[in-house]
Amino acid sequence: MLKIPPHQVAGHQAGNGKLGPLVDESGRFYKPLQGDERGSNEVKFYESFSSNTKIPEHISKFFPIFYGTQLVEASDGSGLKSHLILHDLVLGRVNPSIVDIKIGSRTWAPESTEEYMQKCLKKDRETSSLPLGFRLSGIQIYGNKESGYWKPERTSIQNLSAEEVKLMLKKFVSSNASTDLDLEPDCAFAATVYGGSTGILSQLLELKAWFEDQTMYHFYSCSILMIFDKEHASEGRNPGAIIKLIDFAHVIEGRGVIDHNFLGGLCSLIKFISEVLTAPNEHTTEVSSKPDHQNFILSDNGAN
Amino acid sequence: MLKIPPHQVAGHQAGNGKLGPLVDESGRFYKPLQGDERGSNEVKFYESFSSNTKIPEHISKFFPIFYGTQLVEASDGSGLKSHLILHDLVLGRVNPSIVDIKIGSRTWAPESTEEYMQKCLKKDRETSSLPLGFRLSGIQIYGNKESGYWKPERTSIQNLSAEEVKLMLKKFVSSNASTDLDLEPDCAFAATVYGGSTGILSQLLELKAWFEDQTMYHFYSCSILMIFDKEHASEGRNPGAIIKLIDFAHVIEGRGVIDHNFLGGLCSLIKFISEVLTAPNEHTTEVSSKPDHQNFILSDNGAN
C-alpha cells in the first residue's frame, strides 16, 4: 500500500494525477526515476556511494540508505515505472519540522550544455544561491496541535536576503514561529536543535571536514535537509535533530579536486547557523541596516 | 627614478610604451589606476581595509601596505596619472620564485552587468577556474645562475588540468624544475617552502580561518601570490616563503555573508598544496589515470 509522503517540502510531489515520490508503511521511500540522464545518474551515484568503502560511517549516516530500484505503479497512473527505493527519512516522526536547503552558488556542473548552464545560472542569480551560496527550497515548521504546520510558498523563500534567511533559520527553532508571524522569534530550541555535541551545527562541521578532503564526488544541485521534532523539544526531550543530503541527479566525479562549490555554500550555511546560535536574541532587522565598515561603500560592480 | 618591476608575473606590464606598474628604489610599487570604476573601486578597498580596525594583524600582513595615491608620470608616456602607492612585495629579494593564483571559480560579482558576467563566465569556463576553483595567472621559477628563470607563457598555464596544476606546484618547489623540463620534479624544497609552522600551507590555513568568519568583503578576481627565495632554500637558509593577496578592483561589500566563492577556491588550493607536501614523490601522471572509485563512471552531465 503506497501513499503520498505527508512531509515532503520540496521537489516534484505526487497527488492530483502528478508523478512524485511515494512511501509504504514499512519505512521505504519510492522516488520515481526521471526518464532522462538525471534518473540514471542518480541510480549510478547511489550504487557507487553505497558500495564505496572509502566513505567513513560518520559520513554515510548523512545520506539516505539505498535499497535498490524497483518497478512500482507510478503516482500519476501512468503504469509501472522504475523507482529508487530509499529509507524514509521521517519514519517514526509525528510532527517533524523540516527545511530543504539547496547547497552551492552554482547548481550546474562545468560540463553542462550551454542551454542547461544558462537556465541554471538564471535561477541561481534570481534566488539567493549566488549571493549566499545556498537557497531555501522548502520548509515546514510545526506550531502546535491547533495551528499545525506553517509551510510558506516555496517560491517565496528561494530569493531571501541574508537577513531574511537568518530570520527564517531563527523561526525554524522558535516556539512562536507559526502562531504569530509578526512576533520576534524566541529561538527557544536553538540550543538543543542547532547546538550541542550532537546538534545540527556539529553535524554540519563533521560534513565540512569531509568536504575539505574528499575528491570523489561533486554534488551539484544537491540539498541538505534539516529535521527535528518540536514536540519533543517542547517537552524537554531530545528533538532528534539530524541533517541528510538528498537529490543526486547532478552528482559528477570529483577527479582529484575537492567540491569547492558545495564546500563554499556549506561554510556559508554554517556561518548563519553559528550566528543564530551565538546571538539568538539579536534583533535581526536592526543589525542589517548597519554595514560592517561604514567607510566602505562601493559603487556597483559593473566595470569591465 | 621609477623603473619597470623586474619580477611581475601577471597583470598589465609596463614597457614598450605600455601602461603598467613601476617601482622606485625605496621599495614602493606604483600601480596605475584603471580609469573606470575598477580604479576607484581598488582605491576605496585599500582605504577601507587599511583603516579597518576589525582586521587582525595576522591577517593584514597578507595584504600589501598601502601608502595612498599619487600622480606619477605614466609608463606609457601619456603624462601624469594617478597611481596606487603600495609596498613592493619583492623588495630585498634577489631571485624570487613567484606564482600568481587567481582565486575563486567565479570571477564576477552577483551585481555585475550581463555583459561583464558573460565575459568573465566564458573565461572561467575556458580556464581551470570553474573545475578547480582557481587558475594560475603567472609564474616564474628561478633555476640557477646559468639557467635563470623559467617563465612559461601565461596563457599556457591558465587552463591546466588538476594533475598539471599539481605538477606545476611541485616544480615550483623543486631544484630541477627549469633545468630539465622532462625530469620528474624532486620537490626538494616542498618541506621548507610549503611545510612547517611558518610555511605557505600554514599561512593559507590562517587565511582560511579568517575567510570562514569575515563577512565584510567579497574578493572577486583577486589573486594570491606565493613568493620564496630558492637560493636561500638551496643554501639551507630560510626561504622566506610568504603569501600576499593582490588585485582588489572587484572587491565588494560582504553584507553579512562570508565570501564562499573565495573560500571554496582557497580550500581547493590548500588541498593541492597539502597533497604535494604529504606525497611529494608520488608520480603524478600515473595516479591521475586511476579514478577514485572505479564503479562510478558517470555520463556527461547535460540533463535538464
Coordinates of C-alpha atoms in Angstrom, one line a residue:
Chain A
M1 CA 0.0 0.0 0.0
L2 CA 1.8 3.1 -1.2
K3 CA 0.8 6.6 -0.3
I4 CA 1.8 10.2 -0.7
P5 CA 4.5 11.2 1.8
P6 CA 3.0 13.6 4.3
H7 CA 6.2 15.6 5.0
Q8 CA 7.7 16.4 1.6
V9 CA 8.8 20.1 1.4
A10 CA 10.5 20.4 -2.0
G11 CA 10.8 18.6 -5.3
H12 CA 8.1 17.1 -7.5
Q13 CA 5.1 16.0 -5.5
A14 CA 2.6 13.2 -6.1
G15 CA -1.2 13.9 -5.9
N16 CA -3.7 15.3 -8.4
G17 CA -2.5 12.8 -11.0
K18 CA 1.1 14.0 -10.9
L19 CA 4.3 12.0 -10.7
G20 CA 6.0 12.1 -7.3
P21 CA 7.5 10.0 -4.6
L22 CA 5.5 7.5 -2.5
V23 CA 6.1 5.8 0.8
D24 CA 5.0 2.5 2.2
E25 CA 4.2 1.5 5.8
S26 CA 7.5 -0.3 6.4
G27 CA 9.5 2.9 6.1
R28 CA 10.5 2.9 2.5
F29 CA 10.5 5.9 0.2
Y30 CA 9.9 5.4 -3.5
K31 CA 11.4 8.1 -5.7
P32 CA 10.4 7.9 -9.4
L33 CA 13.4 8.0 -11.7
Q34 CA 13.4 10.8 -14.0
G35 CA 13.4 9.4 -17.5
D36 CA 16.4 11.2 -18.8
E37 CA 20.0 11.2 -17.7
R38 CA 19.1 12.5 -14.4
G39 CA 17.4 9.3 -13.3
S40 CA 20.2 7.0 -14.4
N41 CA 22.8 9.4 -12.9
E42 CA 21.1 9.3 -9.5
V43 CA 21.0 5.5 -9.6
K44 CA 24.7 5.4 -10.5
F45 CA 25.5 7.7 -7.7
Y46 CA 23.6 5.6 -5.1
E47 CA 25.2 2.4 -6.4
S48 CA 28.7 3.9 -6.3
F49 CA 28.2 5.6 -2.9
S50 CA 26.6 2.7 -1.1
S51 CA 29.4 0.3 -2.2
N52 CA 32.2 2.8 -1.7
T53 CA 34.4 1.5 1.1
K54 CA 36.2 4.9 1.4
I55 CA 33.1 6.6 2.9
P56 CA 33.5 6.7 6.7
E57 CA 30.5 5.7 8.7
H58 CA 30.2 9.1 10.4
I59 CA 29.6 10.5 6.8
S60 CA 27.5 7.8 5.3
K61 CA 24.9 8.3 8.1
F62 CA 24.2 11.7 6.5
F63 CA 22.9 10.0 3.3
P64 CA 19.7 8.1 2.8
I65 CA 20.0 4.3 2.9
F66 CA 19.7 2.9 -0.6
Y67 CA 17.8 -0.4 -1.2
G68 CA 18.0 -0.6 -5.0
T69 CA 15.5 0.2 -7.7
Q70 CA 12.1 -1.3 -8.3
L71 CA 9.2 -1.1 -10.8
V72 CA 6.3 0.4 -8.9
E73 CA 2.8 1.7 -10.0
A74 CA 3.5 5.4 -10.6
S75 CA 1.6 8.0 -8.7
D76 CA 0.4 9.7 -11.9
G77 CA -1.4 6.5 -13.1
S78 CA 0.9 6.0 -16.0
G79 CA 1.6 2.4 -15.0
L80 CA 4.8 0.7 -13.8
K81 CA 7.8 2.9 -13.5
S82 CA 11.3 2.5 -12.1
H83 CA 11.7 4.0 -8.6
L84 CA 14.7 4.4 -6.3
I85 CA 14.0 2.7 -3.0
L86 CA 15.3 4.7 -0.1
H87 CA 14.9 4.7 3.6
D88 CA 12.1 7.1 4.6
L89 CA 13.9 10.0 6.4
V90 CA 10.9 11.0 8.5
L91 CA 10.0 7.5 9.6
G92 CA 8.6 7.4 13.1
R93 CA 8.4 11.2 13.4
V94 CA 5.0 12.6 14.3
N95 CA 5.2 16.3 13.5
P96 CA 8.7 16.9 12.1
S97 CA 9.9 20.5 11.3
I98 CA 11.9 20.3 8.0
V99 CA 13.9 22.7 5.9
D100 CA 15.4 21.8 2.5
I101 CA 18.5 23.9 1.6
K102 CA 20.0 23.6 -1.9
I103 CA 23.7 24.0 -1.4
G104 CA 26.1 25.8 -3.7
S105 CA 26.2 29.2 -5.5
R106 CA 26.3 27.2 -8.8
T107 CA 23.8 24.4 -9.4
W108 CA 25.4 23.3 -12.7
A109 CA 28.5 21.2 -13.4
P110 CA 31.3 22.6 -15.6
E111 CA 30.5 20.0 -18.3
S112 CA 26.9 21.1 -18.6
T113 CA 25.5 22.1 -22.0
E114 CA 25.3 25.8 -22.8
E115 CA 21.5 25.7 -22.6
Y116 CA 21.3 23.9 -19.3
M117 CA 24.0 26.1 -17.8
Q118 CA 22.2 29.4 -18.8
K119 CA 18.9 28.0 -17.4
C120 CA 20.5 27.2 -14.0
L121 CA 22.6 30.4 -14.0
K122 CA 19.4 32.5 -14.4
K123 CA 17.8 30.7 -11.5
D124 CA 20.9 31.0 -9.3
R125 CA 21.0 34.7 -10.0
E126 CA 17.3 35.2 -9.3
T127 CA 17.5 33.3 -6.0
S128 CA 19.8 33.6 -3.0
S129 CA 22.2 30.9 -4.4
L130 CA 24.6 33.4 -6.0
P131 CA 24.9 35.9 -3.1
L132 CA 24.6 33.4 -0.2
G133 CA 25.9 30.2 -1.6
F134 CA 22.7 28.3 -0.9
R135 CA 18.9 28.8 -1.2
L136 CA 16.0 27.6 0.8
S137 CA 14.0 25.2 -1.4
G138 CA 11.2 24.3 1.0
I139 CA 10.3 24.5 4.7
Q140 CA 7.6 23.3 7.1
I141 CA 7.6 24.5 10.7
Y142 CA 5.3 22.8 13.2
G143 CA 3.5 25.1 15.5
N144 CA 1.2 23.2 17.8
K145 CA -1.9 21.0 17.6
E146 CA -4.2 23.9 16.8
S147 CA -2.1 25.8 14.3
G148 CA -0.5 22.7 12.7
Y149 CA 2.3 23.5 10.2
W150 CA 3.5 26.8 8.8
K151 CA 4.5 26.0 5.2
P152 CA 5.3 29.1 3.2
E153 CA 5.1 29.0 -0.6
R154 CA 8.4 27.6 -2.0
T155 CA 8.9 30.4 -4.5
S156 CA 8.7 32.9 -1.7
I157 CA 11.6 31.5 0.2
Q158 CA 14.1 30.9 -2.6
N159 CA 15.3 34.5 -3.0
L160 CA 15.5 35.7 0.6
S161 CA 18.2 38.2 1.6
A162 CA 20.8 37.3 4.2
E163 CA 18.8 38.9 7.0
E164 CA 15.6 37.2 5.9
V165 CA 17.4 33.8 5.7
K166 CA 18.7 34.3 9.2
L167 CA 15.2 35.2 10.4
M168 CA 13.8 32.0 8.8
L169 CA 16.5 29.9 10.5
K170 CA 15.5 31.5 13.8
K171 CA 11.8 30.8 13.2
F172 CA 12.7 27.2 12.4
V173 CA 13.8 26.7 16.0
S174 CA 11.3 29.0 17.8
S175 CA 8.3 28.1 19.8
N176 CA 6.3 31.1 18.4
A177 CA 7.1 30.9 14.7
S178 CA 3.9 29.9 13.2
T179 CA 1.4 31.2 15.7
D180 CA 2.2 34.9 15.2
L181 CA 4.3 35.8 12.2
D182 CA 4.9 39.4 13.4
L183 CA 6.4 38.2 16.7
E184 CA 10.2 38.3 17.0
P185 CA 11.2 34.6 17.0
D186 CA 12.2 33.4 20.5
C187 CA 14.7 30.8 19.3
A188 CA 13.6 28.6 22.2
F189 CA 15.1 25.5 20.7
A190 CA 18.2 27.0 19.1
A191 CA 20.5 25.5 21.8
T192 CA 19.0 22.0 21.6
V193 CA 18.5 21.8 17.8
Y194 CA 21.5 23.7 16.4
G195 CA 23.8 23.5 19.4
G196 CA 25.4 20.7 21.5
S197 CA 27.7 17.9 20.6
T198 CA 25.0 16.1 18.6
G199 CA 23.2 19.1 17.2
I200 CA 22.9 20.4 13.7
L201 CA 25.9 22.6 13.8
S202 CA 28.2 19.8 15.0
Q203 CA 26.8 17.6 12.2
L204 CA 27.4 20.3 9.6
L205 CA 31.0 20.7 10.8
E206 CA 31.6 17.0 10.5
L207 CA 30.3 17.1 7.0
K208 CA 32.5 20.1 6.2
A209 CA 35.6 18.3 7.4
W210 CA 34.9 15.5 4.9
F211 CA 34.3 18.0 2.1
E212 CA 37.6 19.7 2.8
D213 CA 39.2 16.4 1.9
Q214 CA 37.1 14.2 -0.4
T215 CA 37.8 14.4 -4.1
M216 CA 35.5 11.6 -5.3
Y217 CA 32.2 13.4 -5.9
H218 CA 31.0 16.9 -6.8
F219 CA 27.4 17.4 -5.6
Y220 CA 25.7 19.9 -7.9
S221 CA 22.1 20.9 -7.1
C222 CA 22.1 18.7 -4.0
S223 CA 20.1 19.6 -0.8
I224 CA 20.7 19.3 2.9
L225 CA 17.6 18.5 4.9
M226 CA 17.5 19.6 8.5
I227 CA 14.8 17.8 10.5
F228 CA 13.8 17.8 14.2
D229 CA 10.8 17.2 16.3
K230 CA 9.4 20.3 18.0
E231 CA 7.1 18.5 20.3
H232 CA 10.0 16.5 21.8
A233 CA 11.9 19.8 22.1
S234 CA 9.0 21.5 23.9
E235 CA 8.7 18.6 26.3
G236 CA 12.4 18.8 27.2
R237 CA 13.2 15.5 25.3
N238 CA 15.8 15.1 22.6
P239 CA 14.5 16.8 19.5
G240 CA 16.3 14.3 17.3
A241 CA 17.9 16.9 15.1
I242 CA 19.5 15.5 12.0
I243 CA 20.9 16.5 8.6
K244 CA 20.6 14.5 5.5
L245 CA 21.9 15.0 2.0
I246 CA 19.4 14.3 -0.8
D247 CA 19.0 14.7 -4.6
F248 CA 21.9 13.3 -6.5
A249 CA 20.8 13.6 -10.1
H250 CA 23.6 16.1 -10.8
V251 CA 26.5 14.5 -8.9
I252 CA 29.6 14.1 -11.0
E253 CA 33.1 12.6 -10.4
G254 CA 35.5 14.7 -8.5
R255 CA 38.6 13.7 -10.4
G256 CA 41.0 14.6 -7.7
V257 CA 39.6 18.0 -6.9
I258 CA 37.5 18.9 -3.8
D259 CA 33.9 20.1 -4.3
H260 CA 34.7 23.8 -3.7
N261 CA 31.3 24.9 -4.8
F262 CA 29.4 22.7 -2.3
L263 CA 32.0 23.4 0.4
G264 CA 31.7 27.2 0.0
G265 CA 28.0 27.1 0.3
L266 CA 28.2 24.7 3.3
C267 CA 30.6 27.1 5.1
S268 CA 28.2 30.0 4.4
L269 CA 25.3 28.0 5.9
I270 CA 27.4 27.1 8.9
K271 CA 28.2 30.8 9.5
F272 CA 24.4 31.6 9.5
I273 CA 23.6 28.7 11.9
S274 CA 26.6 29.8 14.2
E275 CA 25.3 33.3 14.3
V276 CA 21.8 32.2 15.3
L277 CA 23.3 30.0 18.0
T278 CA 25.6 32.6 19.5
A279 CA 23.2 35.6 19.2
P280 CA 19.7 34.2 19.1
N281 CA 18.1 37.3 20.5
E282 CA 20.0 39.8 18.4
H283 CA 17.3 41.9 16.6
T284 CA 17.9 40.8 13.1
T285 CA 16.5 43.7 11.0
E286 CA 18.1 46.4 13.0
V287 CA 21.5 44.9 12.7
S288 CA 21.1 44.6 8.9
S289 CA 20.9 48.3 8.4
K290 CA 24.5 48.9 9.7
P291 CA 27.2 48.0 7.2
D292 CA 30.2 46.2 8.7
H293 CA 32.5 49.0 7.9
Q294 CA 31.0 52.4 7.2
N295 CA 33.8 53.8 5.1
F296 CA 33.5 51.1 2.5
I297 CA 30.6 52.0 0.3
L298 CA 31.4 50.6 -3.1
S299 CA 29.8 51.5 -6.4
D300 CA 28.1 48.9 -8.5
N301 CA 30.5 46.3 -9.7
G302 CA 29.8 46.8 -13.4
A303 CA 33.3 47.7 -14.6
N304 CA 34.9 45.7 -17.4
Chain B
M1 CA 63.7 57.3 -10.5
L2 CA 60.9 54.9 -11.5
K3 CA 61.6 51.7 -13.3
I4 CA 59.8 48.6 -14.6
P5 CA 59.4 46.0 -11.9
P6 CA 61.7 43.0 -12.7
H7 CA 59.5 40.3 -11.1
Q8 CA 56.0 40.9 -12.2
V9 CA 54.4 37.7 -13.4
A10 CA 50.8 38.7 -14.2
G11 CA 48.6 41.7 -15.0
H12 CA 49.3 44.7 -17.3
Q13 CA 53.0 45.2 -17.7
A14 CA 54.9 48.4 -18.5
G15 CA 57.5 48.6 -21.2
N16 CA 57.3 49.1 -25.0
G17 CA 55.2 52.2 -24.4
K18 CA 52.5 50.3 -22.4
L19 CA 50.9 51.3 -19.2
G20 CA 51.9 49.2 -16.2
P21 CA 53.2 49.4 -12.7
L22 CA 56.6 50.9 -11.7
V23 CA 58.8 50.7 -8.7
D24 CA 61.3 53.1 -7.1
E25 CA 64.4 52.3 -5.2
S26 CA 63.0 52.9 -1.8
G27 CA 60.7 49.9 -2.1
R28 CA 57.5 51.4 -3.3
F29 CA 55.3 49.9 -6.0
Y30 CA 53.3 52.3 -8.2
K31 CA 50.2 50.7 -9.7
P32 CA 48.4 52.9 -12.3
L33 CA 44.7 53.2 -11.5
Q34 CA 42.4 51.9 -14.2
G35 CA 40.4 54.9 -15.4
D36 CA 37.0 53.3 -14.9
E37 CA 35.2 52.0 -11.8
R38 CA 37.9 49.4 -11.3
G39 CA 40.5 52.0 -10.3
S40 CA 38.2 53.9 -7.9
N41 CA 37.0 50.6 -6.5
E42 CA 40.5 49.4 -5.7
V43 CA 41.4 52.8 -4.0
K44 CA 38.2 52.5 -2.0
F45 CA 39.1 49.0 -0.9
Y46 CA 42.6 49.9 0.2
E47 CA 41.3 53.0 2.1
S48 CA 38.6 50.9 3.8
F49 CA 40.9 47.9 4.6
S50 CA 43.9 49.9 5.8
S51 CA 41.7 51.9 8.3
N52 CA 39.5 48.9 9.3
T53 CA 40.2 48.2 13.0
K54 CA 38.5 44.8 12.7
I55 CA 41.3 43.3 10.6
P56 CA 43.6 41.3 12.9
E57 CA 47.3 41.8 12.4
H58 CA 47.9 38.2 11.5
I59 CA 45.6 38.8 8.5
S60 CA 46.6 42.3 7.5
K61 CA 50.2 41.1 7.0
F62 CA 48.9 39.1 4.0
F63 CA 47.9 42.3 2.2
P64 CA 50.2 44.9 0.6
I65 CA 50.9 48.0 2.7
F66 CA 49.0 51.0 1.3
Y67 CA 50.6 54.4 1.2
G68 CA 47.9 56.3 -0.6
T69 CA 47.6 57.5 -4.2
Q70 CA 49.9 59.9 -6.2
L71 CA 50.1 61.5 -9.6
V72 CA 53.1 59.9 -11.3
E73 CA 54.5 60.1 -14.9
A74 CA 52.8 57.0 -16.5
S75 CA 54.9 54.3 -18.1
D76 CA 53.2 54.7 -21.5
G77 CA 54.3 58.3 -21.8
S78 CA 50.8 59.7 -21.5
G79 CA 51.7 62.1 -18.8
L80 CA 50.7 62.3 -15.1
K81 CA 48.4 59.6 -14.0
S82 CA 47.0 58.6 -10.6
H83 CA 48.8 55.6 -9.1
L84 CA 48.2 53.4 -6.0
I85 CA 51.3 53.5 -3.9
L86 CA 52.0 50.1 -2.3
H87 CA 54.9 48.4 -0.6
D88 CA 57.0 46.5 -3.2
L89 CA 56.3 42.8 -2.3
V90 CA 59.7 41.5 -3.6
L91 CA 61.8 44.3 -2.0
G92 CA 65.2 42.9 -1.0
R93 CA 64.7 39.6 -2.8
V94 CA 67.4 38.7 -5.3
N95 CA 65.9 35.8 -7.4
P96 CA 62.4 35.3 -6.1
S97 CA 60.2 32.4 -7.4
I98 CA 56.7 33.7 -7.7
V99 CA 53.3 32.3 -8.7
D100 CA 50.1 34.3 -9.1
I101 CA 46.9 32.3 -8.4
K102 CA 43.5 33.9 -9.1
I103 CA 41.1 32.5 -6.5
G104 CA 37.5 31.6 -7.0
S105 CA 35.6 29.6 -9.5
R106 CA 33.6 32.8 -10.3
T107 CA 35.5 36.0 -11.0
W108 CA 32.4 38.2 -11.2
A109 CA 30.2 39.7 -8.5
P110 CA 26.5 38.9 -8.4
E111 CA 25.7 42.5 -9.2
S112 CA 27.8 42.5 -12.4
T113 CA 26.2 43.6 -15.7
E114 CA 25.0 40.9 -18.0
E115 CA 27.8 41.7 -20.5
Y116 CA 30.6 41.6 -17.9
M117 CA 29.2 38.5 -16.3
Q118 CA 29.1 36.6 -19.6
K119 CA 32.7 37.7 -20.5
C120 CA 34.1 36.5 -17.2
L121 CA 32.0 33.3 -17.2
K122 CA 33.4 32.4 -20.6
K123 CA 37.0 32.9 -19.3
D124 CA 36.2 31.0 -16.1
R125 CA 34.9 28.1 -18.2
E126 CA 37.8 28.1 -20.6
T127 CA 40.4 28.1 -17.8
S128 CA 40.7 25.9 -14.7
S129 CA 38.7 28.4 -12.5
L130 CA 35.4 26.5 -12.9
P131 CA 36.7 23.0 -12.4
L132 CA 39.4 23.7 -9.8
G133 CA 38.2 26.9 -8.1
F134 CA 41.3 28.8 -9.1
R135 CA 43.6 29.4 -12.0
L136 CA 47.3 30.1 -12.3
S137 CA 47.7 33.6 -13.8
G138 CA 51.5 33.8 -13.9
I139 CA 54.6 32.0 -12.7
Q140 CA 58.4 32.4 -12.6
I141 CA 60.6 29.7 -11.2
Y142 CA 64.2 30.5 -10.6
G143 CA 66.6 27.8 -11.7
N144 CA 70.2 28.8 -11.1
K145 CA 72.7 31.4 -12.3
E146 CA 73.1 29.7 -15.7
S147 CA 69.5 28.9 -16.5
G148 CA 67.9 32.0 -14.8
Y149 CA 64.2 31.9 -14.7
W150 CA 61.7 29.6 -16.2
K151 CA 58.7 31.7 -17.1
P152 CA 56.1 29.9 -19.1
E153 CA 53.6 31.8 -21.3
R154 CA 50.7 33.0 -19.1
T155 CA 48.0 31.7 -21.4
S156 CA 49.6 28.2 -21.3
I157 CA 49.1 27.9 -17.5
Q158 CA 45.6 29.2 -17.1
N159 CA 43.7 26.1 -18.3
L160 CA 45.7 23.3 -16.7
S161 CA 44.1 20.1 -15.5
A162 CA 44.2 19.1 -11.8
E163 CA 47.2 16.9 -12.5
E164 CA 49.0 19.6 -14.4
V165 CA 48.4 22.1 -11.7
K166 CA 49.8 19.7 -9.1
L167 CA 52.9 19.1 -11.3
M168 CA 53.4 22.9 -11.6
L169 CA 53.1 23.3 -7.8
K170 CA 55.7 20.6 -7.5
K171 CA 58.0 22.2 -10.0
F172 CA 57.6 25.5 -8.1
V173 CA 59.4 23.9 -5.1
S174 CA 61.9 21.7 -7.0
S175 CA 65.6 22.1 -7.5
N176 CA 65.4 20.7 -11.0
A177 CA 62.3 22.4 -12.4
S178 CA 63.8 24.7 -15.0
T179 CA 66.9 22.8 -16.0
D180 CA 65.3 19.8 -17.5
L181 CA 61.5 20.0 -18.1
D182 CA 61.1 16.3 -18.7
L183 CA 62.6 15.4 -15.4
E184 CA 60.2 14.4 -12.6
P185 CA 60.3 17.3 -10.1
D186 CA 62.3 16.4 -7.0
C187 CA 60.2 18.7 -4.6
A188 CA 63.5 19.4 -2.8
F189 CA 62.1 22.5 -1.1
A190 CA 58.5 21.3 -0.5
A191 CA 59.0 20.8 3.2
T192 CA 60.7 24.2 3.8
V193 CA 58.5 26.3 1.5
Y194 CA 55.1 24.7 1.8
G195 CA 55.6 23.0 5.2
G196 CA 56.4 24.0 8.7
S197 CA 54.8 26.3 11.1
T198 CA 55.7 29.4 9.1
G199 CA 55.4 27.8 5.6
I200 CA 52.9 28.6 2.9
L201 CA 50.4 25.9 4.0
S202 CA 50.2 27.4 7.5
Q203 CA 49.7 30.8 6.1
L204 CA 46.9 29.6 3.8
L205 CA 45.2 27.9 6.7
E206 CA 45.4 31.1 8.8
L207 CA 43.8 33.0 5.9
K208 CA 41.1 30.3 5.5
A209 CA 40.1 30.6 9.2
W210 CA 39.6 34.3 8.6
F211 CA 37.5 33.7 5.5
E212 CA 35.3 31.3 7.4
D213 CA 34.3 34.1 9.6
Q214 CA 34.7 37.5 7.9
T215 CA 31.6 38.9 6.2
M216 CA 33.0 42.4 5.4
Y217 CA 34.4 41.9 1.9
H218 CA 34.0 39.6 -1.1
F219 CA 37.1 39.3 -3.1
Y220 CA 36.2 38.7 -6.8
S221 CA 39.0 38.2 -9.3
C222 CA 41.7 38.6 -6.5
S223 CA 45.0 36.7 -6.6
I224 CA 47.2 35.1 -4.0
L225 CA 50.9 35.5 -4.7
M226 CA 53.3 32.9 -3.3
I227 CA 56.9 34.0 -3.1
F228 CA 60.1 32.4 -1.9
D229 CA 63.8 32.6 -2.5
K230 CA 65.2 29.4 -3.9
E231 CA 68.9 30.3 -3.4
H232 CA 68.3 30.7 0.3
A233 CA 66.5 27.3 0.3
S234 CA 69.4 25.7 -1.6
E235 CA 71.8 27.0 1.0
G236 CA 69.8 25.6 3.9
R237 CA 68.7 29.1 4.9
N238 CA 65.1 30.2 5.5
P239 CA 63.5 30.6 2.0
G240 CA 61.2 33.4 3.2
A241 CA 58.1 31.9 1.9
I242 CA 55.1 34.2 2.0
I243 CA 51.6 34.6 0.6
K244 CA 50.1 38.0 -0.4
L245 CA 46.7 38.9 -1.7
I246 CA 46.7 41.4 -4.6
D247 CA 44.2 43.0 -7.1
F248 CA 41.2 44.4 -5.4
A249 CA 39.4 46.1 -8.3
H250 CA 36.4 43.8 -8.0
V251 CA 36.1 43.6 -4.2
I252 CA 32.5 44.3 -3.0
E253 CA 30.9 44.6 0.4
G254 CA 30.2 41.3 2.1
R255 CA 26.8 42.4 3.7
G256 CA 26.9 39.8 6.4
V257 CA 27.7 36.8 4.2
I258 CA 31.0 35.0 4.1
D259 CA 32.9 35.0 0.8
H260 CA 32.0 31.4 -0.1
N261 CA 33.4 31.8 -3.6
F262 CA 36.9 32.8 -2.5
L263 CA 36.8 30.4 0.4
G264 CA 35.9 27.4 -1.8
G265 CA 38.7 28.2 -4.2
L266 CA 41.1 28.7 -1.3
C267 CA 40.2 25.3 0.2
S268 CA 40.8 23.7 -3.2
L269 CA 44.3 25.3 -3.4
I270 CA 45.0 24.2 0.2
K271 CA 44.1 20.6 -0.8
F272 CA 46.6 20.7 -3.7
I273 CA 49.4 22.1 -1.6
S274 CA 48.7 19.5 1.2
E275 CA 48.9 16.7 -1.3
V276 CA 52.2 17.9 -2.7
L277 CA 53.5 18.2 0.9
T278 CA 52.4 14.8 2.1
A279 CA 53.2 12.9 -1.1
P280 CA 55.9 14.9 -2.9
N281 CA 57.3 11.8 -4.7
E282 CA 54.0 10.3 -5.9
H283 CA 54.3 10.0 -9.6
T284 CA 51.6 12.5 -10.7
T285 CA 50.6 11.3 -14.1
E286 CA 50.3 7.6 -13.2
V287 CA 48.0 8.3 -10.3
S288 CA 45.8 10.5 -12.4
S289 CA 44.7 7.6 -14.7
K290 CA 43.0 5.8 -11.8
P291 CA 39.6 7.2 -10.9
D292 CA 38.9 7.4 -7.2
H293 CA 36.2 4.9 -7.4
Q294 CA 36.1 2.6 -10.4
N295 CA 32.3 1.8 -10.2
F296 CA 31.4 5.5 -10.6
I297 CA 31.7 6.3 -14.2
L298 CA 29.0 8.9 -14.9
S299 CA 27.7 10.1 -18.2
D300 CA 28.1 13.7 -19.3
N301 CA 26.1 15.9 -17.1
G302 CA 23.9 17.5 -19.7
A303 CA 20.5 16.6 -18.4
N304 CA 17.9 19.3 -17.9

